[in-house]
């Protein structure tokens, strides 16, 4: 342990503890300014120590200081500057430090902008920073190794992308921001001053924008880099960020309603607590190791699970105690004002909150499935179809609400007055319905989702034009809701109406796929410190348009007992109506020597040939998914049909052991001759397996055939992606304008 660096973490903890004590003394001593001065000074010292600790860790990364275990794990001397910077938050320890750093800086803003009972707000806010500081001390990034390494292990190839520089900081900024409205809400209950909406609403808007931006950037990153053609896979760790964002969006609508009508005061306190607790729960899911076998993003358990459980329990206890204790004091509307018309903005906002919370609960249950089923001693996760099936009716209801609620005013409304303002919505609903039916009926619920989304776009577009005549800030709701409508259209068009075709591309031979003519040009490779990049340049023709693209495959050599890994990067040709997506799935270099070991990736349903064999991967063997041995490995089988020299097919079931890579049990004999295949990897996102073939490439004694390099690729068209990206841009733009409009002024 580096004593100086570790001392900054201890000083950070001591400073935030002192700040909290003096805020408490300030409250108990009826506002003695001396205590307030010491409380603020303690917080400034805490922020300074956190900043120094962060600067030290960044310095160690930038100078390749391989004395530190954390630097060794996530960095190497060959990384460019921007990846050295992003290595800071590539692991648990650094991401916790980033969270505390961003929380510390936000606390400075909060301290000088909170208008009421600073001592109580900051005391609650300090409590979560105090707990995070404890976790940081326990899981320190400043642990040293006995003998410094000459080189680090490097940054995971999937993380070597420019989005890595900004995606995690924005997500953690959203995480840190959600603590602010929680602190303001609990402090108002503590003081029995229930007018907290004015102070809390800007921070809820800020949390909505920052965490939403982080989620969206993650989707863009996935679409651009991972090569599976999607932007949201309902991965448990993806969902873990979505849950507090959905609850926070419900809170945002509830606070707007309370600000205008005085209603939902108790509900909003509960939602403020619920949103923040979901942040901690999401951290527990991703950092405790409970999802390690079910998510490509999850961290393994590093010994902080118990602390996270205490963290969750503590803040649930505080929230429940304060809400129950003050429930009878929280003001509610008079009895004569409780009845509200069904056709009113109040009812519409309540409906929106209910469907958002329904999605939160359903998605949360699905995400927690590995934790829930573990009680039954057979941990498992739900399929992605579960999320689609359960959230589709919710999306239909959201589209329905957004198609008319923005036109309503508070209180009683006359439908005849709003009907004339729905003409554009009706027109666009008819257009989207016609386009959808022309391309094929997608099912009742999906069809309704598209129709209501078109209605939403039309209504909010007309509303936006009208409100912009007043001011930009008055149109924020219309901008956000217009974005949501476009997003829904993009979701359906890019997922329901996408088309894909798997092809083999011999070098120099033009192949047709989905209306495009694609030719593989001369492949090339580049040796890099951590592996080899195989560049697969292609020429894409359609009509008179000719474009060049370059998907690639990165081969990472085996580490220790592990096997080599592959990382696929697609080529995306963006179009106004549809994107062309070419993802390399494998590569055959052509002429080979006898008895060499060959590497293949086989996508489910595909057939590959090698030597005298034809092999088809048919299905994963799910019966062994829950069985774990004493070493916490997991057995996953891959069912394959193999024929030798065109003869009858034989079914094989090689097994891959997660946790014991390269185990001899995964090696199975092929029919006909002395040849074997070894199952070396599983890629659930791509629905593929990696195999090694060990045996002759041609029948013994026969001359070797001259062959050309072949790329195996999945070619897809993704219609409506520009509509989707425009929608998310408008969603964030409207939210950002709302933050600027509502941002509190300093005292």
XYZ file of C-alpha atoms in Angstrom, residues 440-714:
275
model
C -45.770 -6.004 -42.916
C -48.112 -6.207 -39.951
C -45.887 -6.441 -36.831
C -48.518 -7.577 -34.321
C -51.304 -5.716 -32.560
C -49.323 -4.167 -29.700
C -46.378 -3.169 -31.867
C -48.745 -1.665 -34.431
C -50.505 0.350 -31.714
C -47.141 1.498 -30.389
C -46.152 2.845 -33.804
C -49.519 4.516 -34.398
C -49.524 6.260 -31.019
C -45.878 7.222 -31.525
C -46.826 8.895 -34.810
C -49.709 10.630 -33.046
C -47.270 11.801 -30.345
C -44.877 13.226 -32.922
C -47.642 15.143 -34.692
C -49.231 16.579 -31.547
C -45.950 17.640 -29.963
C -44.505 18.991 -33.203
C -47.472 21.337 -33.586
C -47.272 22.227 -29.892
C -43.542 22.918 -30.206
C -44.050 25.330 -33.121
C -46.715 27.186 -31.160
C -44.693 27.391 -27.924
C -41.500 28.508 -29.662
C -43.312 31.726 -30.548
C -43.334 32.478 -26.806
C -39.906 31.231 -25.741
C -37.588 28.262 -26.057
C -37.790 27.448 -22.353
C -41.582 27.130 -22.468
C -41.250 24.403 -25.120
C -39.042 21.992 -23.156
C -41.829 19.485 -22.524
C -42.836 19.437 -26.184
C -39.191 18.887 -27.229
C -38.768 15.954 -24.830
C -42.073 14.332 -25.764
C -41.397 14.791 -29.478
C -38.097 12.993 -28.897
C -39.846 10.120 -27.121
C -42.268 9.669 -30.026
C -39.413 9.569 -32.545
C -37.504 7.135 -30.332
C -40.449 4.746 -30.243
C -40.721 4.824 -34.036
C -36.976 4.189 -34.270
C -37.183 1.296 -31.800
C -39.817 -0.497 -33.852
C -38.389 0.190 -37.294
C -34.829 -0.810 -36.368
C -35.754 -3.979 -34.481
C -38.930 -5.322 -36.097
C -38.122 -4.423 -39.701
C -34.394 -5.021 -39.746
C -33.166 -7.660 -42.171
C -30.022 -9.737 -41.999
C -28.220 -12.241 -44.140
C -25.068 -14.218 -43.465
C -22.668 -14.509 -46.382
C -19.173 -15.713 -47.160
C -16.988 -13.273 -49.059
C -14.047 -14.813 -50.970
C -11.475 -12.143 -51.750
C -12.179 -10.380 -55.050
C -15.560 -12.039 -55.609
C -18.622 -9.759 -55.589
C -21.540 -11.077 -53.530
C -25.098 -9.727 -53.337
C -26.757 -9.260 -49.954
C -29.947 -7.288 -49.205
C -29.656 -5.287 -52.416
C -25.975 -4.395 -51.928
C -23.014 -5.784 -53.878
C -20.152 -6.426 -51.477
C -16.586 -7.381 -52.367
C -13.788 -8.319 -49.980
C -10.597 -6.527 -50.968
C -7.109 -7.582 -49.879
C -7.020 -8.321 -46.114
C -4.094 -7.119 -44.062
C -2.942 -7.552 -40.504
C -1.117 -5.400 -38.011
C 0.835 -6.765 -35.079
C 0.183 -4.792 -31.912
C 1.577 -5.126 -28.390
C -1.505 -6.939 -27.111
C -2.482 -8.914 -30.183
C -3.145 -8.743 -33.903
C -5.712 -6.697 -35.799
C -6.991 -8.252 -39.006
C -8.311 -5.561 -41.352
C -10.958 -6.724 -43.817
C -11.538 -3.899 -46.331
C -14.720 -4.164 -48.373
C -16.250 -2.378 -51.331
C -19.984 -1.756 -51.098
C -22.024 -0.919 -54.217
C -25.663 0.013 -54.631
C -26.707 1.564 -57.894
C -24.148 4.215 -58.790
C -22.932 4.545 -55.199
C -19.621 2.939 -54.293
C -18.220 3.127 -50.778
C -15.278 1.574 -48.995
C -15.447 0.203 -45.479
C -13.112 -1.638 -43.147
C -14.496 -3.961 -40.503
C -11.855 -5.733 -38.474
C -11.211 -8.550 -36.031
C -8.769 -8.205 -33.169
C -7.110 -11.418 -31.977
C -5.876 -11.366 -28.402
C -3.396 -14.128 -27.487
C -4.172 -16.434 -24.551
C -3.422 -15.238 -21.028
C -2.130 -17.938 -18.695
C -4.382 -21.007 -18.972
C -6.961 -19.079 -20.930
C -7.669 -19.192 -24.635
C -7.264 -16.557 -27.290
C -10.092 -14.035 -27.703
C -11.632 -12.245 -30.647
C -13.181 -8.798 -30.809
C -15.271 -7.899 -33.849
C -15.724 -4.322 -35.057
C -18.400 -3.735 -37.703
C -18.596 -1.397 -40.655
C -21.634 0.876 -40.553
C -22.753 2.701 -43.682
C -25.200 5.319 -42.485
C -28.116 6.206 -44.712
C -31.038 8.592 -44.508
C -33.620 5.793 -44.312
C -31.567 2.796 -43.241
C -28.089 1.834 -42.048
C -26.086 -0.953 -43.628
C -24.350 -2.979 -40.933
C -21.576 -5.425 -41.887
C -20.226 -7.433 -38.973
C -17.326 -9.852 -39.497
C -18.027 -13.219 -37.896
C -14.967 -15.167 -38.929
C -12.098 -15.400 -41.377
C -10.532 -18.225 -43.363
C -7.037 -17.167 -44.497
C -7.062 -19.589 -47.452
C -4.122 -21.937 -48.106
C -3.146 -23.839 -44.936
C -0.606 -26.429 -43.872
C -1.436 -29.985 -42.824
C -2.072 -30.745 -39.144
C -2.202 -27.154 -38.056
C -4.653 -25.847 -35.436
C -7.375 -23.678 -36.992
C -9.599 -21.182 -35.184
C -13.247 -20.600 -36.071
C -16.239 -18.724 -34.797
C -19.568 -20.421 -35.551
C -22.839 -18.516 -35.264
C -25.911 -20.466 -34.196
C -27.617 -21.935 -37.262
C -24.544 -21.539 -39.496
C -22.482 -24.261 -41.138
C -18.722 -24.067 -41.626
C -16.333 -26.429 -43.431
C -12.775 -27.360 -42.531
C -10.638 -30.243 -43.690
C -13.057 -32.992 -44.656
C -15.739 -31.839 -42.216
C -18.929 -29.789 -42.298
C -20.069 -28.547 -38.880
C -23.359 -26.874 -37.913
C -23.847 -25.236 -34.505
C -27.502 -25.837 -33.566
C -28.092 -24.807 -29.936
C -26.643 -24.073 -26.532
C -27.159 -26.840 -24.002
C -29.076 -25.105 -21.240
C -29.527 -28.062 -18.901
C -26.122 -27.523 -17.353
C -26.459 -23.748 -16.937
C -27.235 -23.893 -13.248
C -24.759 -26.564 -12.169
C -21.648 -25.220 -10.542
C -18.783 -27.197 -9.136
C -16.764 -26.486 -6.061
C -14.512 -24.156 -7.970
C -17.476 -22.002 -9.030
C -17.131 -22.937 -12.681
C -20.149 -23.188 -14.946
C -20.586 -25.771 -17.697
C -22.129 -24.658 -20.995
C -22.518 -27.108 -23.841
C -22.844 -26.399 -27.563
C -24.823 -28.888 -29.641
C -23.263 -29.470 -33.061
C -23.934 -31.684 -36.059
C -20.799 -32.849 -37.871
C -20.446 -34.826 -41.105
C -17.244 -36.383 -42.475
C -16.728 -36.344 -46.267
C -20.424 -35.695 -46.835
C -21.472 -38.748 -44.838
C -24.151 -39.008 -42.147
C -24.246 -36.339 -39.487
C -23.089 -37.088 -35.955
C -24.207 -34.986 -32.990
C -21.490 -33.743 -30.643
C -21.690 -31.796 -27.399
C -18.386 -30.111 -26.499
C -18.467 -28.319 -23.154
C -17.024 -24.973 -22.139
C -16.218 -24.382 -18.479
C -16.463 -20.778 -17.350
C -13.814 -20.294 -14.712
C -11.593 -23.136 -15.957
C -10.846 -22.114 -19.524
C -9.036 -24.614 -21.713
C -10.094 -27.578 -19.590
C -9.455 -30.885 -21.431
C -13.083 -31.862 -20.915
C -14.035 -29.444 -23.702
C -12.059 -31.484 -26.296
C -14.155 -33.970 -28.305
C -13.170 -36.382 -31.053
C -14.546 -35.946 -34.563
C -15.723 -38.928 -36.658
C -13.659 -40.555 -39.384
C -10.051 -39.867 -38.437
C -7.787 -38.644 -35.670
C -9.195 -35.134 -35.380
C -10.684 -33.077 -32.557
C -12.489 -29.843 -31.812
C -12.068 -27.782 -28.654
C -14.788 -25.393 -27.498
C -12.824 -22.311 -26.419
C -15.358 -19.533 -25.943
C -18.986 -18.417 -25.816
C -20.364 -15.135 -27.147
C -23.970 -14.890 -25.985
C -24.545 -11.489 -27.624
C -23.558 -12.815 -31.039
C -25.127 -16.259 -30.392
C -21.857 -17.877 -31.368
C -19.143 -20.199 -30.105
C -15.405 -20.251 -30.724
C -13.752 -23.562 -31.585
C -10.269 -24.879 -32.346
C -9.944 -27.641 -34.921
C -7.051 -30.030 -34.375
C -6.412 -32.393 -37.253
C -5.624 -32.761 -40.956
C -6.967 -30.109 -43.282
C -7.311 -32.481 -46.262
C -7.355 -36.232 -46.724
C -3.894 -37.609 -46.111
C -1.913 -38.037 -49.286
C -4.023 -35.670 -51.379
C -2.479 -32.472 -52.741
C -3.260 -29.290 -50.898
C -5.816 -27.080 -52.625
C -5.112 -23.457 -53.449
C -7.821 -21.327 -51.816
C -8.404 -17.602 -51.367
C -9.083 -15.767 -48.110
C -12.741 -15.733 -47.101
C -14.545 -13.450 -44.677
C -17.727 -14.709 -43.046
C -20.029 -11.803 -42.269
C -23.516 -10.910 -41.177
